[in-house]
Amino acid sequence: MNIPYKLICTEYPGHAQEFILKLSEEEISSYRAVVACSGDGLINEVVRAIALRQDYNVGKEYRIPIGIIPAGTGNATAAALCHHSGLLAKSSVLLHSVFLLSLPPETMSLLEYKMGLVSDEGKLRLTLPTSQRISPLTGIRFGTDNKNSRHFGVLSIEWGIFSDLDYKSEKLRWMGETRFTVYGYYCIMRKQLYRAKLSYLPIDNQKSQSLKNNGSKTTEEDSISQSSLVNKNVKDLRRRPNESNDPIKIWNKTWYYLPDIGKPISNDNGKWVVLDDEFISILVLNHSHMAASAVVQPDAHFSDPYLNLVIIHKNATRVDLIRIAQAISSGKGLKSTPYMDIVQISAVRVDPYPNSSVITMLDGELMPSGVCQAEVMPGYFSVISGGQTI
């Protein structure tokens, strides 16, 4: 295909981040994309490096896109890109990820469904647009109470049973993606509870009513929906990319929805929900997948201007947890139940109790334990995708 490229084989953790940070603006602008051939961990390094570059912001005309060739055990972000491009993700994520990268930037002819490359949904349409697109990729700004802790992600934040599963199953890495199933059932049988104060800012306050019914302590709330306000704010941020006071321009240096992690969250407007209780797990997800074969929210898109918060409460039984695992592995995804809430949010803070030792993971990478918080960075990055128009 005569595509010029520069190959960098990473030799140690942080190598990719170090390389990208050292590139001058002229050098990085000379590339059409940076492609990570890896699992979700190296993608996180690339994302973090782009966010930390002093010359990077969404106001620039050129934002170097990220391409993905999945080569890990989870491959969640690659699967989400395939899924929302109308291509099979569960069984053919590598083939279809490379297929997306092989397309020229300009529009191509339609791909016939009989080629076997499209999903069942695509087959119903008979044809599928297959032009390569540079799409916005929403980011996650993440911080802990560790000094100078500043991180960025595009996949998820795991706390509780999900983080135990992700981190402790590393000893079974030789099993490939099957390790999640094997260790997952061990975690279900164990069913450990973790106590914390959970604070989150929903984009729809009406959701808080269901939370009041599960026995957790919660704050008083307005009945006014925030979804229109959040969407308006996101549109405003994208509409005014060159204004010096544009919050998204400095999102890599300061919090937008949250105060610094050592300061209390002001809830004068009553829009924050606060739960002080025991939880089985808290999961913040940026898109549809947790792994190539694990779908949490099929309709969640990687460019959505919000994050998805999944709260599994202490009243969930082991049978309930098995049902959750089956729903994720089947591709149907999760829905709110009396023991689980799913909320679209702009920001979240988790403050564990001192005697509650909990693993925290960002994009599958181990983070310092303790108080942590995160907020959405709408459309902050760019990614190579295809298929359906965003």
CSV table of C-alpha atoms in Angstrom, one decimal:
chain,number,residue,atom,x,y,z
A,1,MET,CA,0.0,0.0,0.0
A,2,ASN,CA,3.1,2.2,0.1
A,3,ILE,CA,2.2,3.9,3.4
A,4,PRO,CA,5.3,5.5,5.0
A,5,TYR,CA,5.6,4.8,8.7
A,6,LYS,CA,8.0,4.8,11.6
A,7,LEU,CA,8.0,1.7,13.7
A,8,ILE,CA,8.8,2.1,17.5
A,9,CYS,CA,9.1,-1.1,19.5
A,10,THR,CA,8.5,-0.2,23.2
A,11,GLU,CA,11.1,-1.6,25.5
A,12,TYR,CA,9.7,-0.7,29.0
A,13,PRO,CA,6.6,0.8,30.6
A,14,GLY,CA,6.2,4.5,29.7
A,15,HIS,CA,8.4,4.2,26.6
A,16,ALA,CA,5.6,5.2,24.2
A,17,GLN,CA,4.6,8.2,26.4
A,18,GLU,CA,8.2,9.3,26.6
A,19,PHE,CA,8.7,9.1,22.8
A,20,ILE,CA,5.5,11.1,22.0
A,21,LEU,CA,6.3,13.8,24.6
A,22,LYS,CA,9.7,14.3,23.1
A,23,LEU,CA,8.4,15.0,19.6
A,24,SER,CA,8.3,18.6,18.5
A,25,GLU,CA,5.1,20.1,17.3
A,26,GLU,CA,6.5,20.0,13.7
A,27,GLU,CA,7.4,16.3,14.0
A,28,ILE,CA,4.1,15.1,15.4
A,29,SER,CA,2.2,17.2,12.8
A,30,SER,CA,4.1,15.4,10.1
A,31,TYR,CA,2.3,12.1,10.9
A,32,ARG,CA,-1.2,11.3,9.9
A,33,ALA,CA,-1.8,9.1,12.9
A,34,VAL,CA,-0.2,7.2,15.8
A,35,VAL,CA,-1.1,3.5,15.8
A,36,ALA,CA,-0.8,1.3,18.8
A,37,CYS,CA,-0.4,-2.4,18.2
A,38,SER,CA,-1.1,-3.6,21.7
A,39,GLY,CA,-3.7,-4.1,24.3
A,40,ASP,CA,-5.5,-1.3,26.1
A,41,GLY,CA,-2.4,-0.5,28.3
A,42,LEU,CA,-0.3,0.9,25.5
A,43,ILE,CA,-3.3,2.9,24.2
A,44,ASN,CA,-3.5,4.5,27.6
A,45,GLU,CA,0.1,5.5,27.4
A,46,VAL,CA,-0.5,7.1,24.0
A,47,VAL,CA,-3.6,8.9,25.3
A,48,ARG,CA,-1.8,10.2,28.3
A,49,ALA,CA,1.2,11.4,26.3
A,50,ILE,CA,-1.1,13.3,23.9
A,51,ALA,CA,-3.0,14.9,26.8
A,52,LEU,CA,0.2,16.0,28.5
A,53,ARG,CA,1.8,17.6,25.5
A,54,GLN,CA,2.1,21.3,26.2
A,55,ASP,CA,1.1,22.2,22.6
A,56,TYR,CA,-2.0,19.9,22.6
A,57,ASN,CA,-5.6,21.1,22.8
A,58,VAL,CA,-8.8,20.5,20.8
A,59,GLY,CA,-8.7,24.0,19.4
A,60,LYS,CA,-5.8,23.2,17.1
A,61,GLU,CA,-6.8,22.4,13.5
A,62,TYR,CA,-4.8,19.2,13.6
A,63,ARG,CA,-5.3,16.7,16.3
A,64,ILE,CA,-3.2,13.5,15.7
A,65,PRO,CA,-5.6,10.6,15.6
A,66,ILE,CA,-5.1,7.3,17.3
A,67,GLY,CA,-5.4,4.0,15.4
A,68,ILE,CA,-5.6,0.6,17.1
A,69,ILE,CA,-4.3,-2.8,16.1
A,70,PRO,CA,-5.5,-5.1,19.0
A,71,ALA,CA,-2.8,-7.4,20.4
A,72,GLY,CA,-3.7,-7.7,24.1
A,73,THR,CA,-6.1,-9.9,26.1
A,74,GLY,CA,-8.9,-7.4,26.5
A,75,ASN,CA,-8.9,-5.2,23.4
A,76,ALA,CA,-12.0,-3.3,24.6
A,77,THR,CA,-11.4,0.0,22.8
A,78,ALA,CA,-10.7,-1.7,19.5
A,79,ALA,CA,-13.8,-3.8,19.9
A,80,ALA,CA,-15.9,-0.6,20.6
A,81,LEU,CA,-14.5,1.0,17.4
A,82,CYS,CA,-15.5,-2.1,15.4
A,83,HIS,CA,-18.9,-2.4,17.0
A,84,HIS,CA,-19.8,1.2,16.2
A,85,SER,CA,-18.4,1.0,12.7
A,86,GLY,CA,-20.9,-1.9,12.0
A,87,LEU,CA,-18.2,-4.6,12.0
A,88,LEU,CA,-18.0,-7.8,14.1
A,89,ALA,CA,-16.0,-7.2,17.3
A,90,LYS,CA,-16.3,-10.4,19.4
A,91,SER,CA,-14.8,-13.0,17.0
A,92,SER,CA,-12.9,-10.9,14.5
A,93,VAL,CA,-11.6,-7.8,16.3
A,94,LEU,CA,-8.1,-8.0,14.9
A,95,LEU,CA,-9.2,-8.6,11.3
A,96,HIS,CA,-11.7,-5.8,11.4
A,97,SER,CA,-9.5,-3.3,13.2
A,98,VAL,CA,-6.8,-3.7,10.5
A,99,PHE,CA,-9.6,-3.5,7.9
A,100,LEU,CA,-10.5,0.0,9.3
A,101,LEU,CA,-6.9,1.2,9.2
A,102,SER,CA,-6.5,-0.1,5.6
A,103,LEU,CA,-9.2,2.2,4.2
A,104,PRO,CA,-8.2,5.4,2.5
A,105,PRO,CA,-9.4,8.6,4.1
A,106,GLU,CA,-11.7,9.4,1.2
A,107,THR,CA,-15.1,7.7,0.7
A,108,MET,CA,-15.0,4.3,-0.8
A,109,SER,CA,-17.7,2.3,-2.5
A,110,LEU,CA,-20.2,0.3,-0.4
A,111,LEU,CA,-19.2,-3.0,1.2
A,112,GLU,CA,-21.6,-5.8,0.3
A,113,TYR,CA,-23.0,-7.8,3.3
A,114,LYS,CA,-22.3,-11.1,1.5
A,115,MET,CA,-18.5,-10.5,2.1
A,116,GLY,CA,-19.2,-11.6,5.7
A,117,LEU,CA,-17.5,-8.5,7.3
A,118,VAL,CA,-20.6,-6.8,8.6
A,119,SER,CA,-22.7,-7.5,11.7
A,120,ASP,CA,-26.3,-8.7,11.7
A,121,GLU,CA,-27.5,-5.2,12.0
A,122,GLY,CA,-25.4,-4.3,8.9
A,123,LYS,CA,-26.9,-7.3,7.0
A,124,LEU,CA,-30.3,-5.9,7.5
A,125,ARG,CA,-29.3,-2.8,5.6
A,126,LEU,CA,-27.6,-5.0,2.9
A,127,THR,CA,-24.8,-2.4,2.5
A,128,LEU,CA,-22.5,-0.6,4.8
A,129,PRO,CA,-20.5,2.6,4.2
A,130,THR,CA,-16.8,1.8,4.8
A,131,SER,CA,-15.0,5.1,4.5
A,132,GLN,CA,-12.4,5.8,7.1
A,133,ARG,CA,-13.3,8.5,9.5
A,134,ILE,CA,-11.4,10.6,12.1
A,135,SER,CA,-13.9,10.6,14.9
A,136,PRO,CA,-13.9,12.4,18.3
A,137,LEU,CA,-12.9,10.2,21.2
A,138,THR,CA,-14.1,11.2,24.6
A,139,GLY,CA,-11.5,11.1,27.4
A,140,ILE,CA,-11.5,10.5,31.1
A,141,ARG,CA,-9.5,12.8,33.4
A,142,PHE,CA,-8.5,10.9,36.5
A,143,GLY,CA,-6.8,11.8,39.8
A,144,THR,CA,-6.0,10.4,43.2
A,145,ASP,CA,-5.1,11.9,46.5
A,146,ASN,CA,-1.5,10.9,45.8
A,147,LYS,CA,0.7,14.0,45.3
A,148,ASN,CA,1.0,15.2,41.7
A,149,SER,CA,-1.3,12.4,40.5
A,150,ARG,CA,-2.7,13.3,37.1
A,151,HIS,CA,-3.9,10.6,34.6
A,152,PHE,CA,-6.0,10.3,31.5
A,153,GLY,CA,-7.9,7.4,29.9
A,154,VAL,CA,-10.4,6.5,27.3
A,155,LEU,CA,-11.8,3.1,28.6
A,156,SER,CA,-12.8,2.7,32.2
A,157,ILE,CA,-12.3,3.1,35.9
A,158,GLU,CA,-12.7,-0.1,37.9
A,159,TRP,CA,-13.3,-0.3,41.7
A,160,GLY,CA,-14.4,-3.3,43.7
A,161,ILE,CA,-15.2,-6.6,42.0
A,162,PHE,CA,-14.3,-5.4,38.5
A,163,SER,CA,-10.8,-4.2,39.6
A,164,ASP,CA,-10.2,-7.4,41.5
A,165,LEU,CA,-11.0,-9.4,38.4
A,166,ASP,CA,-8.9,-7.3,36.1
A,167,TYR,CA,-5.8,-7.0,38.2
A,168,LYS,CA,-5.7,-10.3,40.1
A,169,SER,CA,-6.5,-12.4,37.0
A,170,GLU,CA,-3.1,-11.2,35.6
A,171,LYS,CA,-1.6,-14.4,37.1
A,172,LEU,CA,-3.8,-16.3,34.5
A,173,ARG,CA,-2.7,-14.2,31.6
A,174,TRP,CA,-1.5,-17.3,29.7
A,175,MET,CA,-5.2,-18.2,29.4
A,176,GLY,CA,-5.9,-15.2,27.2
A,177,GLU,CA,-9.4,-13.6,27.5
A,178,THR,CA,-10.7,-16.8,29.2
A,179,ARG,CA,-8.9,-15.6,32.4
A,180,PHE,CA,-11.7,-13.1,33.0
A,181,THR,CA,-14.3,-15.8,33.0
A,182,VAL,CA,-12.4,-18.2,35.2
A,183,TYR,CA,-11.4,-15.6,37.8
A,184,GLY,CA,-14.7,-13.8,37.5
A,185,TYR,CA,-16.6,-16.8,38.9
A,186,TYR,CA,-14.1,-16.9,41.8
A,187,CYS,CA,-14.9,-13.2,42.6
A,188,ILE,CA,-18.6,-13.9,42.4
A,189,MET,CA,-18.4,-16.8,44.9
A,190,ARG,CA,-16.2,-14.6,47.2
A,191,LYS,CA,-18.6,-11.6,46.9
A,192,GLN,CA,-16.6,-9.1,48.9
A,193,LEU,CA,-18.1,-5.8,50.0
A,194,TYR,CA,-16.3,-2.4,50.0
A,195,ARG,CA,-17.4,0.6,51.9
A,196,ALA,CA,-17.0,4.1,50.4
A,197,LYS,CA,-18.6,7.5,50.0
A,198,LEU,CA,-19.6,7.8,46.4
A,199,SER,CA,-20.4,11.2,44.9
A,200,TYR,CA,-21.4,11.7,41.3
A,201,LEU,CA,-22.9,14.4,39.0
A,202,PRO,CA,-25.6,12.8,36.8
A,203,ILE,CA,-26.7,14.4,33.6
A,204,ASP,CA,-30.3,13.5,34.4
A,205,ASN,CA,-31.3,14.0,38.1
A,206,GLN,CA,-34.5,12.1,37.7
A,207,LYS,CA,-32.3,8.9,37.9
A,208,SER,CA,-31.7,9.7,41.6
A,209,GLN,CA,-35.2,8.7,42.5
A,210,SER,CA,-34.4,5.0,41.9
A,211,LEU,CA,-31.3,5.3,44.1
A,212,LYS,CA,-33.4,6.4,47.0
A,213,ASN,CA,-35.3,3.1,46.9
A,214,ASN,CA,-32.2,0.9,47.4
A,215,GLY,CA,-31.6,1.8,51.1
A,216,SER,CA,-28.5,4.0,50.4
A,217,LYS,CA,-28.1,7.4,51.9
A,218,THR,CA,-28.5,10.1,49.2
A,219,THR,CA,-28.7,13.9,49.1
A,220,GLU,CA,-31.8,15.9,48.3
A,221,GLU,CA,-32.0,16.7,44.6
A,222,ASP,CA,-33.6,19.0,42.1
A,223,SER,CA,-36.1,17.5,39.6
A,224,ILE,CA,-34.6,19.5,36.8
A,225,SER,CA,-32.8,17.4,34.2
A,226,GLN,CA,-29.2,18.3,33.5
A,227,SER,CA,-28.9,16.5,30.2
A,228,SER,CA,-29.8,19.5,28.1
A,229,LEU,CA,-27.4,21.7,30.0
A,230,VAL,CA,-24.5,19.2,29.6
A,231,ASN,CA,-25.2,18.8,25.9
A,232,LYS,CA,-25.4,22.5,25.5
A,233,ASN,CA,-22.0,22.9,27.3
A,234,VAL,CA,-20.4,20.3,25.1
A,235,LYS,CA,-21.6,22.0,22.0
A,236,ASP,CA,-20.4,25.3,23.2
A,237,LEU,CA,-17.0,23.9,24.0
A,238,ARG,CA,-16.7,22.5,20.5
A,239,ARG,CA,-18.1,25.6,18.8
A,240,ARG,CA,-15.5,28.0,20.4
A,241,PRO,CA,-12.2,26.1,20.0
A,242,ASN,CA,-10.0,29.2,19.6
A,243,GLU,CA,-11.2,31.3,22.6
A,244,SER,CA,-8.6,31.6,25.3
A,245,ASN,CA,-11.1,30.9,28.1
A,246,ASP,CA,-12.4,27.7,26.6
A,247,PRO,CA,-12.3,25.2,29.4
A,248,ILE,CA,-11.7,22.2,27.1
A,249,LYS,CA,-8.4,23.9,26.1
A,250,ILE,CA,-7.0,23.6,29.6
A,251,TRP,CA,-8.7,20.4,30.6
A,252,ASN,CA,-5.3,18.7,30.8
A,253,LYS,CA,-4.2,21.1,33.5
A,254,THR,CA,-7.3,21.8,35.7
A,255,TRP,CA,-10.6,20.2,36.7
A,256,TYR,CA,-13.8,21.5,35.1
A,257,TYR,CA,-16.6,19.8,37.0
A,258,LEU,CA,-14.7,18.9,40.2
A,259,PRO,CA,-12.6,20.8,42.8
A,260,ASP,CA,-9.1,19.6,43.6
A,261,ILE,CA,-9.2,16.2,45.2
A,262,GLY,CA,-8.3,17.5,48.6
A,263,LYS,CA,-11.3,19.9,48.7
A,264,PRO,CA,-14.9,19.1,49.4
A,265,ILE,CA,-17.5,19.0,46.6
A,266,SER,CA,-19.9,21.9,46.8
A,267,ASN,CA,-23.5,20.7,46.5
A,268,ASP,CA,-25.3,24.1,46.9
A,269,ASN,CA,-27.4,23.5,43.8
A,270,GLY,CA,-28.3,20.0,45.0
A,271,LYS,CA,-27.3,18.3,41.7
A,272,TRP,CA,-24.8,15.9,43.2
A,273,VAL,CA,-25.8,12.5,44.4
A,274,VAL,CA,-24.0,11.2,47.5
A,275,LEU,CA,-24.1,7.6,48.6
A,276,ASP,CA,-22.4,6.4,51.8
A,277,ASP,CA,-22.6,2.6,51.9
A,278,GLU,CA,-21.1,-0.7,51.1
A,279,PHE,CA,-20.8,-1.6,47.4
A,280,ILE,CA,-19.8,-4.7,45.5
A,281,SER,CA,-18.4,-2.6,42.7
A,282,ILE,CA,-18.3,0.8,41.1
A,283,LEU,CA,-17.5,0.9,37.3
A,284,VAL,CA,-17.1,4.0,35.2
A,285,LEU,CA,-17.2,3.2,31.5
A,286,ASN,CA,-16.4,5.5,28.5
A,287,HIS,CA,-17.9,3.3,25.8
A,288,SER,CA,-19.6,0.0,25.1
A,289,HIS,CA,-17.0,-2.7,25.9
A,290,MET,CA,-14.9,-3.9,28.7
A,291,ALA,CA,-13.2,-6.5,26.5
A,292,ALA,CA,-13.7,-7.8,23.0
A,293,SER,CA,-16.3,-10.3,24.2
A,294,ALA,CA,-17.6,-8.2,27.1
A,295,VAL,CA,-20.3,-5.6,26.3
A,296,VAL,CA,-21.6,-3.5,29.2
A,297,GLN,CA,-23.6,-0.8,27.3
A,298,PRO,CA,-24.1,-1.7,23.6
A,299,ASP,CA,-25.4,1.8,22.8
A,300,ALA,CA,-22.7,3.7,24.6
A,301,HIS,CA,-20.5,5.5,22.0
A,302,PHE,CA,-16.9,6.4,22.3
A,303,SER,CA,-17.8,10.0,21.5
A,304,ASP,CA,-20.6,10.5,23.9
A,305,PRO,CA,-20.3,13.7,26.0
A,306,TYR,CA,-20.8,11.8,29.3
A,307,LEU,CA,-19.5,8.7,31.2
A,308,ASN,CA,-21.6,5.6,32.2
A,309,LEU,CA,-21.5,4.8,35.9
A,310,VAL,CA,-22.5,1.3,37.0
A,311,ILE,CA,-23.1,0.8,40.7
A,312,ILE,CA,-23.6,-2.8,42.0
A,313,HIS,CA,-25.1,-2.5,45.5
A,314,LYS,CA,-24.6,-4.8,48.5
A,315,ASN,CA,-28.1,-6.4,48.1
A,316,ALA,CA,-27.0,-8.2,44.9
A,317,THR,CA,-26.9,-11.9,45.4
A,318,ARG,CA,-24.4,-14.3,43.8
A,319,VAL,CA,-27.1,-15.4,41.4
A,320,ASP,CA,-27.5,-11.7,40.5
A,321,LEU,CA,-23.8,-11.4,39.9
A,322,ILE,CA,-23.9,-14.5,37.6
A,323,ARG,CA,-26.7,-12.9,35.6
A,324,ILE,CA,-24.6,-9.7,35.3
A,325,ALA,CA,-21.7,-11.8,34.0
A,326,GLN,CA,-23.9,-13.6,31.5
A,327,ALA,CA,-25.5,-10.3,30.2
A,328,ILE,CA,-22.0,-8.9,29.6
A,329,SER,CA,-20.6,-11.9,27.9
A,330,SER,CA,-23.8,-12.4,25.7
A,331,GLY,CA,-23.5,-8.9,24.3
A,332,LYS,CA,-26.9,-7.8,25.6
A,333,GLY,CA,-25.4,-5.5,28.1
A,334,LEU,CA,-26.7,-4.3,31.5
A,335,LYS,CA,-29.8,-2.5,32.6
A,336,SER,CA,-30.7,-0.9,35.9
A,337,THR,CA,-32.3,-3.3,38.5
A,338,PRO,CA,-33.1,-3.2,42.2
A,339,TYR,CA,-29.5,-4.2,42.9
A,340,MET,CA,-27.7,-2.2,40.2
A,341,ASP,CA,-27.9,1.3,38.9
A,342,ILE,CA,-26.6,2.6,35.6
A,343,VAL,CA,-26.3,6.4,35.4
A,344,GLN,CA,-24.9,8.8,32.8
A,345,ILE,CA,-22.6,11.2,34.6
A,346,SER,CA,-20.3,14.1,34.1
A,347,ALA,CA,-18.1,13.5,37.1
A,348,VAL,CA,-17.5,11.1,40.0
A,349,ARG,CA,-15.5,10.9,43.3
A,350,VAL,CA,-15.0,7.7,45.3
A,351,ASP,CA,-13.8,8.1,48.9
A,352,PRO,CA,-13.1,4.6,50.5
A,353,TYR,CA,-13.2,4.1,54.2
A,354,PRO,CA,-9.7,3.9,55.8
A,355,ASN,CA,-10.1,0.2,56.6
A,356,SER,CA,-11.4,-0.7,53.1
A,357,SER,CA,-8.5,-1.8,50.9
A,358,VAL,CA,-9.7,-1.5,47.3
A,359,ILE,CA,-7.8,-1.9,44.0
A,360,THR,CA,-8.4,1.0,41.5
A,361,MET,CA,-7.8,0.5,37.8
A,362,LEU,CA,-7.8,3.1,35.0
A,363,ASP,CA,-7.9,1.5,31.5
A,364,GLY,CA,-6.7,-1.7,33.0
A,365,GLU,CA,-3.7,-0.1,34.6
A,366,LEU,CA,-3.2,-0.2,38.4
A,367,MET,CA,-3.6,3.2,40.1
A,368,PRO,CA,-2.7,4.4,43.6
A,369,SER,CA,-5.3,3.3,46.1
A,370,GLY,CA,-7.3,5.8,48.1
A,371,VAL,CA,-9.6,8.7,47.2
A,372,CYS,CA,-10.0,9.0,43.4
A,373,GLN,CA,-12.1,11.2,41.1
A,374,ALA,CA,-12.8,11.5,37.4
A,375,GLU,CA,-14.7,13.6,34.9
A,376,VAL,CA,-15.6,13.5,31.3
A,377,MET,CA,-13.5,15.2,28.6
A,378,PRO,CA,-16.0,15.3,25.6
A,379,GLY,CA,-14.3,14.7,22.3
A,380,TYR,CA,-10.9,15.6,23.6
A,381,PHE,CA,-9.0,13.0,21.4
A,382,SER,CA,-9.3,11.8,17.9
A,383,VAL,CA,-9.5,8.2,16.7
A,384,ILE,CA,-9.6,6.3,13.4
A,385,SER,CA,-13.0,4.6,12.9
A,386,GLY,CA,-15.3,3.8,10.1
A,387,GLY,CA,-18.8,2.8,9.1
A,388,GLN,CA,-21.6,4.9,10.6
A,389,THR,CA,-21.4,8.7,10.6
A,390,ILE,CA,-21.1,10.2,14.0
